[in-house]
Amino acid sequence: MIIGTLITVTSNSWLGAWMGLEINLLSFIPLMSDNNNNLMSTEASLKYFLTQALASTVLLFSIILLMLKNNLNNEINESFTSMIMMSALLMKSGAAPFHFWFPNMMEGLTWMNALLLMTWQKIAPLMLISYFNIKNLLLISIIISVIIGAIGGLNQTSLRKLMAFSSINHLGWMLSALLINKSIWLTYFSLYFFLSFILTFMFNLLKIFHLNQLFSMYFSSKIFKFTLFMNLLSLGGLPPFLGFFPKWIIIQQLTFCGQYAQLLIMMMTTLITLFFYLRICYSAFMLNYYENNWINYLQFNNFSMKF
């Protein structure tokens, strides 16, 4: 899987890049097999294979069109071919409006596989997207990604789907960073990988998959909850935390470029993601400690024993 990504990133031809993507795809599918949840993981691996194979087919078709362009006396519009290629790469990375496979597939994965899908599997398609200069299509994808990533996570009870929609929202920010500068994208991606790793590691360690487990389990461990929710709010981009730093850079650069409408949409949707993160944190901290309950059970038992 690592070699497949490296082949794609370091390739000097589109055919070599396509081959690296295929190696990456075929090596990730065996990693998805999980003995404990066999039916869900089989369904997820099948969905992943079908969507990625479709995107790879479209990509290969557009690569062949691009190679045939010189033989057909320029009858093929190069910008149209580039748009098809970019659409295929956006589907591979899970960006909206080609995101429909992503949240459902995340539901059937273990936390470590979900981490790989959210981070490592996006490197190769995003690097290939950075070679294009089609700002209109990328801008549409950015706006739809941040909106769907924010609204889709509002009514989710599954933490894996919540992380999937959060990933779609962050992907919109990453594509914006690609429009500005690759070094900014690398900074954003590195910090996103770091925060996602900490969260998924904690979820995997404690076998937490749904919101009600956060409310009902480990309600006496304040340190666990503070660590978990500090990372969750950092991933949302709350200003005092580390996750706000790369967003701050992108906000500054977009302001310099005069992209105020795009920036407004991105900031508003990030506030929506922060809303549901804060709602989870508030509920988990306020509702489920023994000392925060209305009736202190020890005193109640002592009182009832006297009578």
Coordinates of C-alpha atoms in Angstrom, one line a residue:
M1 CA 0.0 0.0 0.0
I2 CA 2.8 2.4 0.9
I3 CA 4.7 1.5 -2.3
G4 CA 1.6 2.1 -4.4
T5 CA 1.2 5.6 -3.0
L6 CA 4.9 6.3 -3.5
I7 CA 4.8 5.1 -7.1
T8 CA 1.9 7.5 -7.8
V9 CA 3.5 10.5 -6.1
T10 CA 6.9 10.0 -7.8
S11 CA 5.6 9.0 -11.2
N12 CA 6.4 11.1 -14.3
S13 CA 3.6 9.8 -16.5
W14 CA -0.1 9.4 -16.0
L15 CA 0.0 5.7 -16.8
G16 CA 2.6 5.2 -14.0
A17 CA 0.4 7.2 -11.6
W18 CA -2.7 5.1 -12.5
M19 CA -0.6 1.9 -11.9
G20 CA 0.4 3.2 -8.4
L21 CA -3.3 3.9 -7.6
E22 CA -4.3 0.3 -8.7
I23 CA -1.5 -1.2 -6.5
N24 CA -2.7 0.9 -3.6
L25 CA -6.3 -0.2 -4.2
L26 CA -5.5 -3.9 -4.4
S27 CA -3.3 -3.8 -1.3
F28 CA -5.9 -2.0 0.9
I29 CA -8.7 -4.4 0.3
P30 CA -7.1 -7.4 2.2
L31 CA -6.4 -5.0 5.1
M32 CA -10.2 -4.4 5.4
S33 CA -11.1 -8.0 6.2
D34 CA -12.1 -8.2 9.8
N35 CA -12.9 -11.6 11.5
N36 CA -15.1 -10.1 14.2
N37 CA -17.4 -8.2 11.9
N38 CA -17.1 -10.3 8.7
L39 CA -20.4 -9.3 7.0
M40 CA -19.9 -5.5 7.4
S41 CA -16.2 -5.7 6.4
T42 CA -17.0 -7.8 3.3
E43 CA -19.7 -5.3 2.3
A44 CA -17.3 -2.4 2.9
S45 CA -14.5 -4.0 0.9
L46 CA -16.9 -4.6 -2.0
K47 CA -18.2 -1.0 -2.0
Y48 CA -14.6 0.2 -1.9
F49 CA -13.5 -2.0 -4.8
L50 CA -16.5 -1.0 -7.0
T51 CA -16.2 2.7 -6.5
Q52 CA -12.4 2.8 -6.8
A53 CA -12.5 0.5 -9.9
L54 CA -15.1 2.8 -11.5
A55 CA -12.9 5.9 -10.7
S56 CA -9.8 4.1 -12.1
T57 CA -11.7 3.1 -15.3
V58 CA -12.7 6.7 -15.9
L59 CA -9.2 7.9 -15.1
L60 CA -7.6 5.4 -17.5
F61 CA -10.2 6.3 -20.2
S62 CA -9.3 10.0 -19.9
I63 CA -5.5 9.2 -19.9
I64 CA -6.0 7.2 -23.1
L65 CA -7.9 10.2 -24.6
L66 CA -5.2 12.5 -23.6
M67 CA -2.5 10.2 -25.2
L68 CA -4.6 10.0 -28.4
K69 CA -5.1 13.7 -28.6
N70 CA -2.1 14.3 -30.9
N71 CA -3.2 11.5 -33.2
L72 CA -6.7 12.9 -33.7
N73 CA -5.6 16.3 -34.9
N74 CA -6.7 18.1 -31.7
E75 CA -10.3 17.1 -32.1
I76 CA -10.5 16.3 -28.3
N77 CA -10.9 19.2 -26.0
E78 CA -8.1 19.0 -23.5
S79 CA -9.9 20.9 -20.7
F80 CA -12.8 18.5 -20.9
T81 CA -10.5 15.5 -20.6
S82 CA -8.8 17.2 -17.6
M83 CA -12.2 17.7 -16.0
I84 CA -13.0 14.0 -16.3
M85 CA -9.7 13.1 -14.8
M86 CA -10.2 15.4 -11.9
S87 CA -13.7 14.1 -11.3
A88 CA -12.3 10.6 -11.1
L89 CA -9.6 11.7 -8.7
L90 CA -12.2 13.5 -6.5
M91 CA -14.2 10.3 -6.4
K92 CA -11.1 8.4 -5.3
S93 CA -10.4 10.8 -2.5
G94 CA -14.1 10.8 -1.3
A95 CA -14.7 14.5 -2.0
A96 CA -18.3 15.8 -2.5
P97 CA -20.3 15.5 -4.7
F98 CA -18.6 12.0 -5.2
H99 CA -18.7 11.2 -1.5
F100 CA -21.7 8.9 -1.2
W101 CA -19.7 5.7 -0.8
F102 CA -17.5 7.1 1.9
P103 CA -19.7 7.3 5.1
N104 CA -21.4 4.0 4.5
M105 CA -18.1 2.3 3.9
M106 CA -16.5 3.7 7.1
E107 CA -19.3 2.0 9.1
G108 CA -17.9 -1.4 8.2
L109 CA -14.2 -0.7 9.1
T110 CA -12.2 -1.1 12.2
W111 CA -10.8 2.1 13.7
M112 CA -7.2 1.5 12.3
N113 CA -8.6 0.9 8.8
A114 CA -10.8 4.0 9.1
L115 CA -7.7 6.0 10.0
L116 CA -5.9 4.7 6.9
L117 CA -8.9 5.5 4.7
M118 CA -9.2 9.0 6.1
T119 CA -5.5 9.9 5.8
W120 CA -3.1 7.7 3.9
Q121 CA -5.5 6.8 1.1
K122 CA -6.0 10.5 0.2
I123 CA -2.4 11.3 -0.4
A124 CA -2.1 10.0 -3.9
P125 CA -5.3 11.4 -5.4
L126 CA -4.7 14.8 -3.8
M127 CA -1.2 15.0 -5.2
L128 CA -2.5 14.2 -8.6
I129 CA -5.3 16.8 -8.2
S130 CA -2.6 19.4 -7.5
Y131 CA -1.2 19.0 -11.0
F132 CA -4.4 20.4 -12.5
N133 CA -5.3 24.0 -12.9
I134 CA -9.1 23.8 -13.1
K135 CA -10.2 26.2 -10.4
N136 CA -13.9 26.2 -11.2
L137 CA -14.5 22.5 -10.7
L138 CA -12.2 22.5 -7.6
L139 CA -14.1 25.4 -6.1
I140 CA -17.5 23.7 -6.6
S141 CA -16.1 20.6 -5.0
I142 CA -14.7 22.6 -2.0
I143 CA -18.0 24.3 -1.3
I144 CA -20.1 21.2 -1.6
S145 CA -17.6 19.2 0.5
V146 CA -17.6 21.7 3.4
I147 CA -21.4 22.0 3.4
I148 CA -22.1 18.2 3.2
G149 CA -19.4 17.5 5.8
A150 CA -21.0 19.9 8.2
I151 CA -24.7 19.1 7.7
G152 CA -24.2 15.3 7.3
G153 CA -22.7 15.0 10.8
L154 CA -25.5 16.8 12.6
N155 CA -27.8 13.8 13.2
Q156 CA -25.2 11.0 13.4
T157 CA -25.0 8.6 16.4
S158 CA -22.2 6.5 14.9
L159 CA -18.8 7.9 15.6
R160 CA -17.3 6.4 12.5
K161 CA -19.9 8.1 10.3
L162 CA -19.2 11.3 12.3
M163 CA -15.5 11.0 11.6
A164 CA -16.3 10.3 7.9
F165 CA -18.3 13.5 7.5
S166 CA -15.7 15.4 9.5
S167 CA -13.1 14.0 7.0
I168 CA -15.2 15.3 4.0
N169 CA -15.3 18.7 5.6
H170 CA -11.5 18.7 6.2
L171 CA -11.1 17.5 2.6
G172 CA -12.7 20.8 1.5
W173 CA -10.1 22.7 3.5
M174 CA -7.3 20.5 2.1
L175 CA -8.4 21.2 -1.5
S176 CA -8.5 24.9 -0.7
A177 CA -4.9 24.6 0.6
L178 CA -3.9 22.8 -2.6
L179 CA -5.3 25.9 -4.6
I180 CA -3.0 28.2 -2.6
N181 CA 0.2 26.3 -1.9
K182 CA 1.4 22.7 -1.6
S183 CA 3.4 23.4 1.6
I184 CA 0.2 24.7 3.3
W185 CA -1.6 21.5 2.2
L186 CA 1.2 19.4 3.7
T187 CA 1.0 21.3 7.0
Y188 CA -2.8 20.9 7.2
F189 CA -2.6 17.2 6.2
S190 CA 0.2 16.4 8.8
L191 CA -1.8 18.0 11.7
Y192 CA -5.0 16.4 10.5
F193 CA -3.2 13.0 10.4
F194 CA -1.8 13.6 13.9
L195 CA -5.2 14.5 15.5
S196 CA -7.1 11.7 13.7
F197 CA -4.5 9.2 14.9
I198 CA -4.9 10.2 18.5
L199 CA -8.7 10.1 18.3
T200 CA -8.9 6.8 16.5
F201 CA -6.3 5.2 18.8
M202 CA -8.3 6.2 21.8
F203 CA -11.6 4.9 20.3
N204 CA -9.9 1.7 19.2
L205 CA -8.3 1.2 22.7
L206 CA -11.7 1.6 24.5
K207 CA -13.8 -0.1 21.7
I208 CA -16.1 2.9 21.4
F209 CA -18.2 3.1 18.2
H210 CA -21.3 5.0 19.1
L211 CA -22.2 8.2 21.0
N212 CA -24.1 6.6 23.8
Q213 CA -21.0 4.7 24.7
L214 CA -19.3 8.0 25.4
F215 CA -22.1 9.0 27.7
S216 CA -22.5 5.8 29.6
M217 CA -19.0 4.3 29.7
Y218 CA -16.1 5.7 31.7
F219 CA -18.2 8.4 33.3
S220 CA -15.9 8.5 36.4
S221 CA -12.7 9.1 34.4
K222 CA -12.3 12.8 34.0
I223 CA -8.8 12.6 32.6
F224 CA -10.0 10.3 29.7
K225 CA -12.9 12.6 28.9
F226 CA -10.7 15.7 28.9
T227 CA -8.1 14.1 26.7
L228 CA -10.7 12.8 24.3
F229 CA -12.7 16.0 23.9
M230 CA -9.7 18.3 23.8
N231 CA -8.6 16.3 20.7
L232 CA -12.2 16.3 19.3
L233 CA -12.5 20.1 19.6
S234 CA -9.0 20.5 18.2
L235 CA -10.1 18.4 15.2
G236 CA -13.1 20.8 14.9
G237 CA -10.7 23.8 14.8
L238 CA -11.5 25.6 18.1
P239 CA -9.1 28.5 18.4
P240 CA -7.0 27.6 21.5
F241 CA -6.2 24.2 20.2
L242 CA -3.7 22.9 17.6
G243 CA -6.3 22.1 14.9
F244 CA -7.0 25.9 14.5
F245 CA -3.5 26.6 13.4
P246 CA -3.6 25.2 9.8
K247 CA -7.1 26.7 9.4
W248 CA -5.8 30.1 10.5
I249 CA -3.1 29.9 7.7
I250 CA -5.7 29.1 5.1
I251 CA -8.1 31.8 6.3
Q252 CA -5.2 34.3 6.1
Q253 CA -4.2 33.2 2.6
L254 CA -7.7 33.3 1.3
T255 CA -8.2 36.8 2.7
F256 CA -5.0 37.9 0.9
C257 CA -6.4 36.4 -2.4
G258 CA -9.7 38.2 -1.9
Q259 CA -11.8 34.9 -1.8
Y260 CA -14.3 36.3 0.7
A261 CA -17.4 34.3 -0.4
Q262 CA -15.5 31.0 -0.3
L263 CA -14.0 31.8 3.0
L264 CA -17.4 32.8 4.5
I265 CA -19.0 29.5 3.5
M266 CA -16.0 27.5 4.8
M267 CA -16.0 29.3 8.2
M268 CA -19.8 29.0 8.6
T269 CA -19.7 25.2 7.9
T270 CA -16.8 24.8 10.3
L271 CA -18.9 26.5 13.0
I272 CA -21.6 23.8 12.3
T273 CA -19.1 21.0 12.8
L274 CA -17.9 22.7 16.0
F275 CA -21.6 22.9 17.2
F276 CA -22.0 19.1 17.1
Y277 CA -18.6 18.5 18.7
L278 CA -19.5 20.9 21.5
R279 CA -22.9 19.3 21.9
I280 CA -21.3 15.9 22.4
C281 CA -18.8 17.3 24.9
Y282 CA -21.4 19.2 26.8
S283 CA -23.7 16.1 27.1
A284 CA -20.8 13.8 28.1
F285 CA -19.5 16.2 30.8
M286 CA -22.8 17.3 32.3
L287 CA -25.1 14.4 32.3
N288 CA -23.3 11.3 33.4
Y289 CA -21.2 11.9 36.5
Y290 CA -22.5 10.5 39.8
E291 CA -21.7 13.8 41.5
N292 CA -23.7 15.7 39.0
N293 CA -26.9 13.7 39.5
W294 CA -29.8 15.4 41.2
I295 CA -30.0 12.7 43.9
N296 CA -26.9 11.6 45.7
Y297 CA -27.5 7.8 46.0
L298 CA -25.4 7.3 49.2
Q299 CA -27.2 10.0 51.1
F300 CA -30.6 8.8 49.7
N301 CA -29.9 5.2 50.9
N302 CA -28.8 6.4 54.4
F303 CA -31.9 8.6 54.6
S304 CA -34.2 5.7 53.6
M305 CA -32.6 3.3 56.2
K306 CA -33.4 5.6 59.0
F307 CA -37.1 5.3 58.3

